[in-house]
Coordinates of C-alpha atoms and ligand atoms in Angstrom, one line a residue:
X62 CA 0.0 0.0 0.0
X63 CA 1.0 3.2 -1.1
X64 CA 1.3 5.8 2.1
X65 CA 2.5 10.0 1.3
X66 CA 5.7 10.3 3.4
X67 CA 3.7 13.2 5.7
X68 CA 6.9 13.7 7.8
X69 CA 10.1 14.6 5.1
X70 CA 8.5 18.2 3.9
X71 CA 11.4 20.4 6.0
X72 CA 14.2 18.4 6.3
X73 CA 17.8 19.5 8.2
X74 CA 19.5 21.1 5.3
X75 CA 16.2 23.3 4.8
X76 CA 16.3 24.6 8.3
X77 CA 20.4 24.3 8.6
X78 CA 21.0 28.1 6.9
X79 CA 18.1 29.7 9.2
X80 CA 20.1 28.5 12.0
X81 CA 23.2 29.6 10.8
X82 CA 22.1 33.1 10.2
X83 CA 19.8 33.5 13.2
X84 CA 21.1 31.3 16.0
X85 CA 24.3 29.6 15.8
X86 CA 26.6 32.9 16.5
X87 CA 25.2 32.2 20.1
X88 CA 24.7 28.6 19.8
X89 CA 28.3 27.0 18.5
X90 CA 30.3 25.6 20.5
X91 CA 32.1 27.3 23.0
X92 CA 29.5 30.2 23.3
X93 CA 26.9 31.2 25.8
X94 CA 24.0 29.1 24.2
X95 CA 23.8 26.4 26.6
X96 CA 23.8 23.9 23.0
X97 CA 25.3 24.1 20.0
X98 CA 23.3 24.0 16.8
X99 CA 25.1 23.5 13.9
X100 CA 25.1 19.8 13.2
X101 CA 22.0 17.7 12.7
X102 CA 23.7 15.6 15.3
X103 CA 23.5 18.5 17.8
X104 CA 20.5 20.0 16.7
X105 CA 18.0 16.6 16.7
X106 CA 17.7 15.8 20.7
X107 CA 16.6 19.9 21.4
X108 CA 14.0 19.3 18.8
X109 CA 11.7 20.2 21.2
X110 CA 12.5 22.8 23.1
X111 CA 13.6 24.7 19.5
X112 CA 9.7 24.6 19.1
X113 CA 8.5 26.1 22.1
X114 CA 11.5 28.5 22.1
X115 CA 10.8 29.5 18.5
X116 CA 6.7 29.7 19.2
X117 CA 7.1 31.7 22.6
X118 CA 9.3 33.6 20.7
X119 CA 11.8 33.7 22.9
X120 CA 14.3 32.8 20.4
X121 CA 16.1 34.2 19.1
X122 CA 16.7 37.1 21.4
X123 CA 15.7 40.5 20.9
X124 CA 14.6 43.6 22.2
X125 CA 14.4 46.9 20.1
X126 CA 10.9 47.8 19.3
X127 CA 10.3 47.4 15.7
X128 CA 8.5 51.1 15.1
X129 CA 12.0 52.5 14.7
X130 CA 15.3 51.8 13.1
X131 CA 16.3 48.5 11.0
X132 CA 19.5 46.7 12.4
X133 CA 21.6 44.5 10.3
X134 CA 22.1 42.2 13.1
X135 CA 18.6 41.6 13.9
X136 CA 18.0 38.0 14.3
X137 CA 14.2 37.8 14.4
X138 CA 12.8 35.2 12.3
X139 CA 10.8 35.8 8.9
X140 CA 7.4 34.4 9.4
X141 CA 8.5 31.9 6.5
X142 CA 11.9 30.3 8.9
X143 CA 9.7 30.5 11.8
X144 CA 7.3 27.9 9.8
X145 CA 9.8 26.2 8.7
X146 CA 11.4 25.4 12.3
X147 CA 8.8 24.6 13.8
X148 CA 7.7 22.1 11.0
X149 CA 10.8 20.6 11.2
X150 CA 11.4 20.6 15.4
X151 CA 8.1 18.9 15.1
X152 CA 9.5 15.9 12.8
X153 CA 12.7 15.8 13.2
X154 CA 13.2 12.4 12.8
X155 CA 11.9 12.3 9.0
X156 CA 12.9 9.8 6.9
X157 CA 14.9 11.5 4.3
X158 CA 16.8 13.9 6.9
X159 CA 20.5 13.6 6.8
X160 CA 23.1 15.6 8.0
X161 CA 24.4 18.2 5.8
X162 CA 28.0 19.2 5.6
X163 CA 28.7 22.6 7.4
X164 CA 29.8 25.4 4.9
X165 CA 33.1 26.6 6.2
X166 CA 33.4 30.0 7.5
X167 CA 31.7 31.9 10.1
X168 CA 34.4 33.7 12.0
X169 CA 36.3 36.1 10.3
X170 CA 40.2 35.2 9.9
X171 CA 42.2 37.4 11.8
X172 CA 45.8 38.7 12.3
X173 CA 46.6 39.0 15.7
X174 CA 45.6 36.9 18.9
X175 CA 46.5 38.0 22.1
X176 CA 45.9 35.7 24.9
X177 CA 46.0 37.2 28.5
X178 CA 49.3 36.3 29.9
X179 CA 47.8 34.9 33.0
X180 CA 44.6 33.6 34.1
X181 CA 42.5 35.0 36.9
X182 CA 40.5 33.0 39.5
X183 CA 37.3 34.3 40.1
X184 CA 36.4 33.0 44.0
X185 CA 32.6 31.4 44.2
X186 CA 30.1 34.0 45.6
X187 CA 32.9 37.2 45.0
X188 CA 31.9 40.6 44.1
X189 CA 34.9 41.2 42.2
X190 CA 35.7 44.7 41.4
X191 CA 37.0 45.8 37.6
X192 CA 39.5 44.1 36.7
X193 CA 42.5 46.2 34.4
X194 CA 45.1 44.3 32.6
X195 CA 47.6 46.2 30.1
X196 CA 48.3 44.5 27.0
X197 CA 51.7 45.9 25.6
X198 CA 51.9 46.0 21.5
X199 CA 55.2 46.4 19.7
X200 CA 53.7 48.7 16.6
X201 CA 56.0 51.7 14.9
X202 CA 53.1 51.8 12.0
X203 CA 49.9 53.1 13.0
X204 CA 47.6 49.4 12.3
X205 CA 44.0 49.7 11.0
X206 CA 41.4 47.2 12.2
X207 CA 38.7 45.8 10.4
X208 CA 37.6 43.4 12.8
X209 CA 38.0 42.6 16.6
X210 CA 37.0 39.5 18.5
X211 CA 36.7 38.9 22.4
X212 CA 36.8 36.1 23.7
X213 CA 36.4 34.8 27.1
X214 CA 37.9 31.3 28.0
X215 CA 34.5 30.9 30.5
X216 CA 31.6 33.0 29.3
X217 CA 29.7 32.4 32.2
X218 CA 31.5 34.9 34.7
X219 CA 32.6 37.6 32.1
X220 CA 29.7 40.0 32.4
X221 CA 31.6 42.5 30.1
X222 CA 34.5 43.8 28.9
X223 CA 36.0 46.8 27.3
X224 CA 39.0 47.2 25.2
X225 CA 40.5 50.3 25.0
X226 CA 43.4 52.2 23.0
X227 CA 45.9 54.0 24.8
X228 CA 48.0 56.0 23.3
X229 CA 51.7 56.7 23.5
X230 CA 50.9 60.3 25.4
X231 CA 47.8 59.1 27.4
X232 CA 49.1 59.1 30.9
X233 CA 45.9 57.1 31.8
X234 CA 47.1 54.4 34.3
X235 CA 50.7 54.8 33.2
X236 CA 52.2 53.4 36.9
X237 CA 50.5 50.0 36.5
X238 CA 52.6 47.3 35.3
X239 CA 51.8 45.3 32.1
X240 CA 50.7 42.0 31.8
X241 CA 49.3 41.7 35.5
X242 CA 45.5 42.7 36.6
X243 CA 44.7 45.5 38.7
X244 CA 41.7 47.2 40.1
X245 CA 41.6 51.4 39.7
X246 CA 39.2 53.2 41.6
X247 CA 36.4 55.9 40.7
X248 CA 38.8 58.9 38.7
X249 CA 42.0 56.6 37.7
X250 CA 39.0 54.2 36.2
X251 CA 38.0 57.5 33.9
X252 CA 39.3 57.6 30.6
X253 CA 39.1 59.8 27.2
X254 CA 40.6 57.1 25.5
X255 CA 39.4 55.3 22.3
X256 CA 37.1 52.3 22.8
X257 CA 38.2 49.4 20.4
X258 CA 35.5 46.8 21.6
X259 CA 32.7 46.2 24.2
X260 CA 32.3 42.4 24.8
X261 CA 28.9 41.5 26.2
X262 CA 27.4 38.2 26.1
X263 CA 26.5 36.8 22.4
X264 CA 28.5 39.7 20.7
X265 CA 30.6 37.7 18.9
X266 CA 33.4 39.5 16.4
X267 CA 32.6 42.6 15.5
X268 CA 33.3 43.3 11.7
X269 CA 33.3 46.8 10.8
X270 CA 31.6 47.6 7.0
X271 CA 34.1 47.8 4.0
X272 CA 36.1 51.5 4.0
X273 CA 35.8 51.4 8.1
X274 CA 38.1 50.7 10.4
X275 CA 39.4 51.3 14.0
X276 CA 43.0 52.8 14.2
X277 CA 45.4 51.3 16.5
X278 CA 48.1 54.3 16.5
X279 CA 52.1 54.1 16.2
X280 CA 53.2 53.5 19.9
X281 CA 49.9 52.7 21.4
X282 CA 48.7 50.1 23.6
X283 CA 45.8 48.0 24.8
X284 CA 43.8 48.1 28.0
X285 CA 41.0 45.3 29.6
X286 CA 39.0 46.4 31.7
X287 CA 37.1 43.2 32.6
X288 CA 33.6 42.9 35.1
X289 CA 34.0 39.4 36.2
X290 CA 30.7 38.3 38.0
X291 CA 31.2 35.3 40.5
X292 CA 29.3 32.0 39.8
X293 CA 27.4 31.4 43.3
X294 CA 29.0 27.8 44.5
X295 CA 32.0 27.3 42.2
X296 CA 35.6 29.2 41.7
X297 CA 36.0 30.0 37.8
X298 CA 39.0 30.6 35.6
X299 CA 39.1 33.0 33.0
X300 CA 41.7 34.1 30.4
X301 CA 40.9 36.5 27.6
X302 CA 41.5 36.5 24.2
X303 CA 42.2 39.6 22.1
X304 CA 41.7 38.9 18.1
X305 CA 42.3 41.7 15.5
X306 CA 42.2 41.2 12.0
X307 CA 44.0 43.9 10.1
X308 CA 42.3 46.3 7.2
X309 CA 43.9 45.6 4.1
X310 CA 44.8 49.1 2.2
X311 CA 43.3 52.5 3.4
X312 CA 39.8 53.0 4.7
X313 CA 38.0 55.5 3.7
X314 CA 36.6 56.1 7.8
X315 CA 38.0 55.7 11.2
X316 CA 35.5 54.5 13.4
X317 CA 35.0 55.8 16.9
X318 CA 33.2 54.6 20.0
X319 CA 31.7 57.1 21.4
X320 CA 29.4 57.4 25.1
X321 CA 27.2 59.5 26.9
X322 CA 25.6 58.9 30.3
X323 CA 24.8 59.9 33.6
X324 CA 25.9 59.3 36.7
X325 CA 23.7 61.2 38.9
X326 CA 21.4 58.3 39.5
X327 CA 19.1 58.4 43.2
X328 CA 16.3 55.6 42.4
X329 CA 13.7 55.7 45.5
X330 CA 12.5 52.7 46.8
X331 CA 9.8 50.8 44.9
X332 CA 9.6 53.4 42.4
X333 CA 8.7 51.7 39.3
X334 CA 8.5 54.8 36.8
X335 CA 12.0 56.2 37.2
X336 CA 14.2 58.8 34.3
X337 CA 17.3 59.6 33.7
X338 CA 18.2 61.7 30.8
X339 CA 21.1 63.0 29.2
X340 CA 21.8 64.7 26.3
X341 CA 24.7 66.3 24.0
X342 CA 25.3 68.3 20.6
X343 CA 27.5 66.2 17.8
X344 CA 30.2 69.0 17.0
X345 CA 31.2 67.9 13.7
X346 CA 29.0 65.4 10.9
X347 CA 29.4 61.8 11.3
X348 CA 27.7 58.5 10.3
X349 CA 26.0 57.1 13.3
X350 CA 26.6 52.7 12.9
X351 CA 25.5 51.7 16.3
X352 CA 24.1 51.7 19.7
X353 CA 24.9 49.8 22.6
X354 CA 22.9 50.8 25.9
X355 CA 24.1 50.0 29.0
X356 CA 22.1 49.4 32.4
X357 CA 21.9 47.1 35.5
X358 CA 19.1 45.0 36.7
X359 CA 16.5 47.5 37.5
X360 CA 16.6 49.1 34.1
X361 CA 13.2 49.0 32.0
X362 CA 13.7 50.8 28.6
X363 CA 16.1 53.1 26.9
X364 CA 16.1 55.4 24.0
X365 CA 17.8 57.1 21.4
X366 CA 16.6 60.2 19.6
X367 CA 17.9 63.0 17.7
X368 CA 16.9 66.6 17.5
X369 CA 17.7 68.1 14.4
X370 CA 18.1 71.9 13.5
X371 CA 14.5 72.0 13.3
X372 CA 14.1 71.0 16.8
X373 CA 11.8 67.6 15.4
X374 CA 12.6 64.8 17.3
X375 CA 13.5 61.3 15.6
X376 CA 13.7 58.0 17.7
X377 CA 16.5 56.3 16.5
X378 CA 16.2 52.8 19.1
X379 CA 13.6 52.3 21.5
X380 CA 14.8 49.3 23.5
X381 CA 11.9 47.6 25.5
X382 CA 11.7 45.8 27.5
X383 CA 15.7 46.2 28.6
X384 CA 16.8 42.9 30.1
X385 CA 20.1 43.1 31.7
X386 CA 20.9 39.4 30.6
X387 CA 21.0 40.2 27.3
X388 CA 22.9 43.2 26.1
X389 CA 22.9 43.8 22.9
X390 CA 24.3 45.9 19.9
X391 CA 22.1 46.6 17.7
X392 CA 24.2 48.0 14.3
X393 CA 22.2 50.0 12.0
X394 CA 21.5 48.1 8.4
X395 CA 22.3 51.4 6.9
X396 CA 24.9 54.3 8.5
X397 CA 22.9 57.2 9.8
X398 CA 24.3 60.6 8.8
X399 CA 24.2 63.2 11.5
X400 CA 24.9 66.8 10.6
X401 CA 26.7 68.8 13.0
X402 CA 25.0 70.3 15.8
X403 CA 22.4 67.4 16.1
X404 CA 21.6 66.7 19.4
X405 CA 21.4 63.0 20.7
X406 CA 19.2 62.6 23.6
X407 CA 19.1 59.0 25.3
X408 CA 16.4 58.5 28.2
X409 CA 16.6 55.7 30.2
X410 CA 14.0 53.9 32.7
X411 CA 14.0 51.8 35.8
X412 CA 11.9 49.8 37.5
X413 CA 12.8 49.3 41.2
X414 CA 9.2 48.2 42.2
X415 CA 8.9 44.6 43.2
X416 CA 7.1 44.0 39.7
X417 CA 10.6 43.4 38.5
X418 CA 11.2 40.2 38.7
X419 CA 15.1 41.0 38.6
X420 CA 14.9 43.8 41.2
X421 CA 17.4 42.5 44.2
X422 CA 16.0 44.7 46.8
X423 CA 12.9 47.6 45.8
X424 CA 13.6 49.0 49.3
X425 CA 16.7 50.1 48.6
X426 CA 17.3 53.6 47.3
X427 CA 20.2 52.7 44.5
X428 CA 22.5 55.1 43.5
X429 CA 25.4 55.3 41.0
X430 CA 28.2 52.3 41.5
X431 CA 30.1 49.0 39.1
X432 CA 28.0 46.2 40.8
X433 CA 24.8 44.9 39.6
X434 CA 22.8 45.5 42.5
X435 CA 23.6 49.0 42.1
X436 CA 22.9 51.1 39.1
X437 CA 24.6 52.8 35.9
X438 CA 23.7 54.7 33.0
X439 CA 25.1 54.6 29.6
X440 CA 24.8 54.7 26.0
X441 CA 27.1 53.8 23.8
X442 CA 27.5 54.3 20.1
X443 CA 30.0 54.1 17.4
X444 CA 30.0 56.9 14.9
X445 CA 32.2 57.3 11.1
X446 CA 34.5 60.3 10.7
X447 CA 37.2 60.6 7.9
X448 CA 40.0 59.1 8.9
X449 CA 42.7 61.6 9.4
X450 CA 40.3 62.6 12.9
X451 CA 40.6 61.6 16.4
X452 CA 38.6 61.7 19.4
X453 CA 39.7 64.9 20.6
X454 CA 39.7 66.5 17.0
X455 CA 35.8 64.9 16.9
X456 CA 35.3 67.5 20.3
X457 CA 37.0 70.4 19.3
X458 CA 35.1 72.4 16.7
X459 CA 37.3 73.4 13.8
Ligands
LIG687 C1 22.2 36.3 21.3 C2 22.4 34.9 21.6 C3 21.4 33.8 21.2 C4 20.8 33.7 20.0 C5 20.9 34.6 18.7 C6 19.9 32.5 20.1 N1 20.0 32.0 21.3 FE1 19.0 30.4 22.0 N2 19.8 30.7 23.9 C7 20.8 31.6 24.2 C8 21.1 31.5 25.6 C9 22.1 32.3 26.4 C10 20.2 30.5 26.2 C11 20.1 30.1 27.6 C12 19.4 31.1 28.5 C13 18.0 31.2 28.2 O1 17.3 30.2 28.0 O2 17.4 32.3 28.2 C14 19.4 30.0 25.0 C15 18.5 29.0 25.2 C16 17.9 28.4 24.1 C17 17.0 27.3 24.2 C18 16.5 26.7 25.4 C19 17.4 25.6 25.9 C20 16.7 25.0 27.1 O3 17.5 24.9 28.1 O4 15.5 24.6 27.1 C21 16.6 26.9 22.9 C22 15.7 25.8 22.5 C23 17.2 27.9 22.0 N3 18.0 28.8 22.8 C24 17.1 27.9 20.6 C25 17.5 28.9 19.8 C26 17.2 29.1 18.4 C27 16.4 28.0 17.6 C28 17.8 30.2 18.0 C29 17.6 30.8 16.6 C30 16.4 30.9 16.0 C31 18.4 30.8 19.1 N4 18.3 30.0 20.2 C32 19.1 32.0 19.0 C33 21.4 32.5 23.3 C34 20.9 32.7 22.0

């Protein structure tokens, strides 16, 4: 008898691209999806919970409301991959399915890898402050980066991390010795210097658009500064890994990152409505690439929006709700041009009421401070500028 093979219609190599482009940069092996998913192999036993992921729509994450801005690393599925997914995690074990060989790629090749020359320990339970660590480079050129890539040897206590460029005549935190971690308190923490990467969770490399790059100058060096967050009953290791790649010729922009926040932050106790705003005037035209907010657990929402000469108001990311676990960048799919003289606002919100699930304690008042039970505001974003200008040149009106 002749029976319709009901089960075969979306086999593995049908749904294998959708998870390449919309879930395996967290879930491959070594990252902070608690599976990988690029084989069928892998893929097959957390049939299952892909479904009721993908139909709760908690997968993949995201959080910018869809009303403004389009992001070219926007992972939410098209209503045709979400079928597809689910009609496959609900047969997975169709007939015809096979594995299919993985294309090659994925991470970008890169240059240079610079491993952490020792690890640190992270005690269990531990509020550890910031940690520094100096990274010395050996460059007489001035390098161009296309591409930089973080990585953590354990992603589960490496809250975030910041790699900044120091140049030969910063004195920023010239008296600590390279190679070994420090902590620096409140004004020797402050810096003016360049930003070359923020590492949050999921970020994965960070490839800049053809004609960018990042400039590592003649002399200059590199500086962690890592937020290491305890696990509660077990002691962790972690050693970080610096990768550049370097830009082949000469870009056409020189990327800066670029932040605004506040630190004037007095939350009442159980207030669930609180604002914070802060605001500043671009001095010279740029192309705005990115935005990267940055809160603790009792933030809500955050926004970017411009006011132009005309004093209209444009949101440019409305991020809501915020979830501290998830910290995302969202990149623009297209470069924004700003003109000079545009003011970017960002607004953020907090919820300290005891509706917030994450809220450690809504009868504190919180004020400014590094740990996540206290609170910070700010908002990061990269902008394009010709290439010839640096962050101070960027301030100082011509
Ligand atoms: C930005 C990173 C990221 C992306 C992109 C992502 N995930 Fe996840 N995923 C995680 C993390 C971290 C967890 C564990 C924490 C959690 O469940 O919230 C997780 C959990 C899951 C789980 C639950 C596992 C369990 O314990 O039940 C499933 C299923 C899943 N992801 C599937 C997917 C699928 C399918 C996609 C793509 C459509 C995807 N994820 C995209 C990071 C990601």
């Amino acid at each position: 008898m002749w029976a319709p093979a009901l089960l075969a219609l979306t086999t593995f190599a049908d749904i294998q691209p959708i998870l390449e482009r919309r879930c395996v940069n967290c879930h491959r092996k070594g990252d902070i999806g608690p599976m990988p998913l690029e084989t069928f192999a892998q893929a097959r036993p957390w049939a299952k919970a892909i479904r009721e992921a993908v139909l709760s729509k908690r997968m993949p994450p995201w959080f910018a409301d869809p009303r403004y801005g389009h992001f070219a690393n926007d992972p939410t599925l098209t209503e045709a991959e979400r079928k597809a997914l689910i009609e496959w995690a609900s047969y997975p074990v169709a007939g015809r399915d096979v594995d299919v060989a993985r294309r090659p790629g994925g991470l970008p090749h890169m240059n240079l890898r610079i491993t952490a020359p020792r690890p640190f320990r992270i005690p269990a339970g531990a509020e550890v402050p910031y940690q520094f660590l100096i990274l010395p480079l050996d460059t007489s050129i001035p390098r161009w980066v296309s591409a930089i890539h973080l990585i953590p040897k354990d992603r589960a206590v490496v809250h975030h991390a910041v790699l900044y460029v120091r140049e030969r005549s910063d004195p920023w935190l010239r008296s600590a010795t390279p190679g070994v971690y420090f902590t620096a308190d409140g004004p020797s923490s402050r810096t003016t210097s360049d930003i070359l990467a923020v590492y949050t969770p999921g970020s994965g490399p960070v490839t800049l658009r053809l004609g960018m790059a990042k400039l590592i100058p003649a002399g200059a060096d590199l500086i962690l500064q890592i937020h290491y967050t305890a696990k509660p009953k077990q002691a962790a290791v972690d050693q970080m890994q610096v990768a550049l790649r370097w830009y082949q010729g000469q870009p056409t922009h020189r990327v800066l990152t670029l932040q605004m926040g506040n630190d004037h932050i007095r939350i009442p106790p159980g207030d669930g409505d609180y604002r914070l705003s802060v605001s500043g005037t671009l001095p010279q035209p740029a192309l705005l690439l990115s935005m990267l907010p940055h809160m603790h657990l009792r933030g809500s929402a955050f926004e970017y929006q411009i006011a132009g000469a005309s004093g209209r108001v444009e949101t440019l990311l409305r991020v809501k709700p915020y979830n501290f676990y998830w910290q995302i960048h969202y990149q623009l799919a297209e470069p924004r041009p700003l003109a000079a003289g545009a003011r970017l606002l960002l607004t953020a919100y907090y919820d300290n009421s005891p509706n917030n699930p994450r809220n450690p304690d809504p009868d504190a008042e919180v004020t400014w401070g590094e740990q996540s039970w206290q609170e910070m505001m700010i908002g990061f974003f990269d902008v394009a500028v010709p290439p010839d200008m640096d962050k101070r040149h960027y301030f100082t009106r011509p």
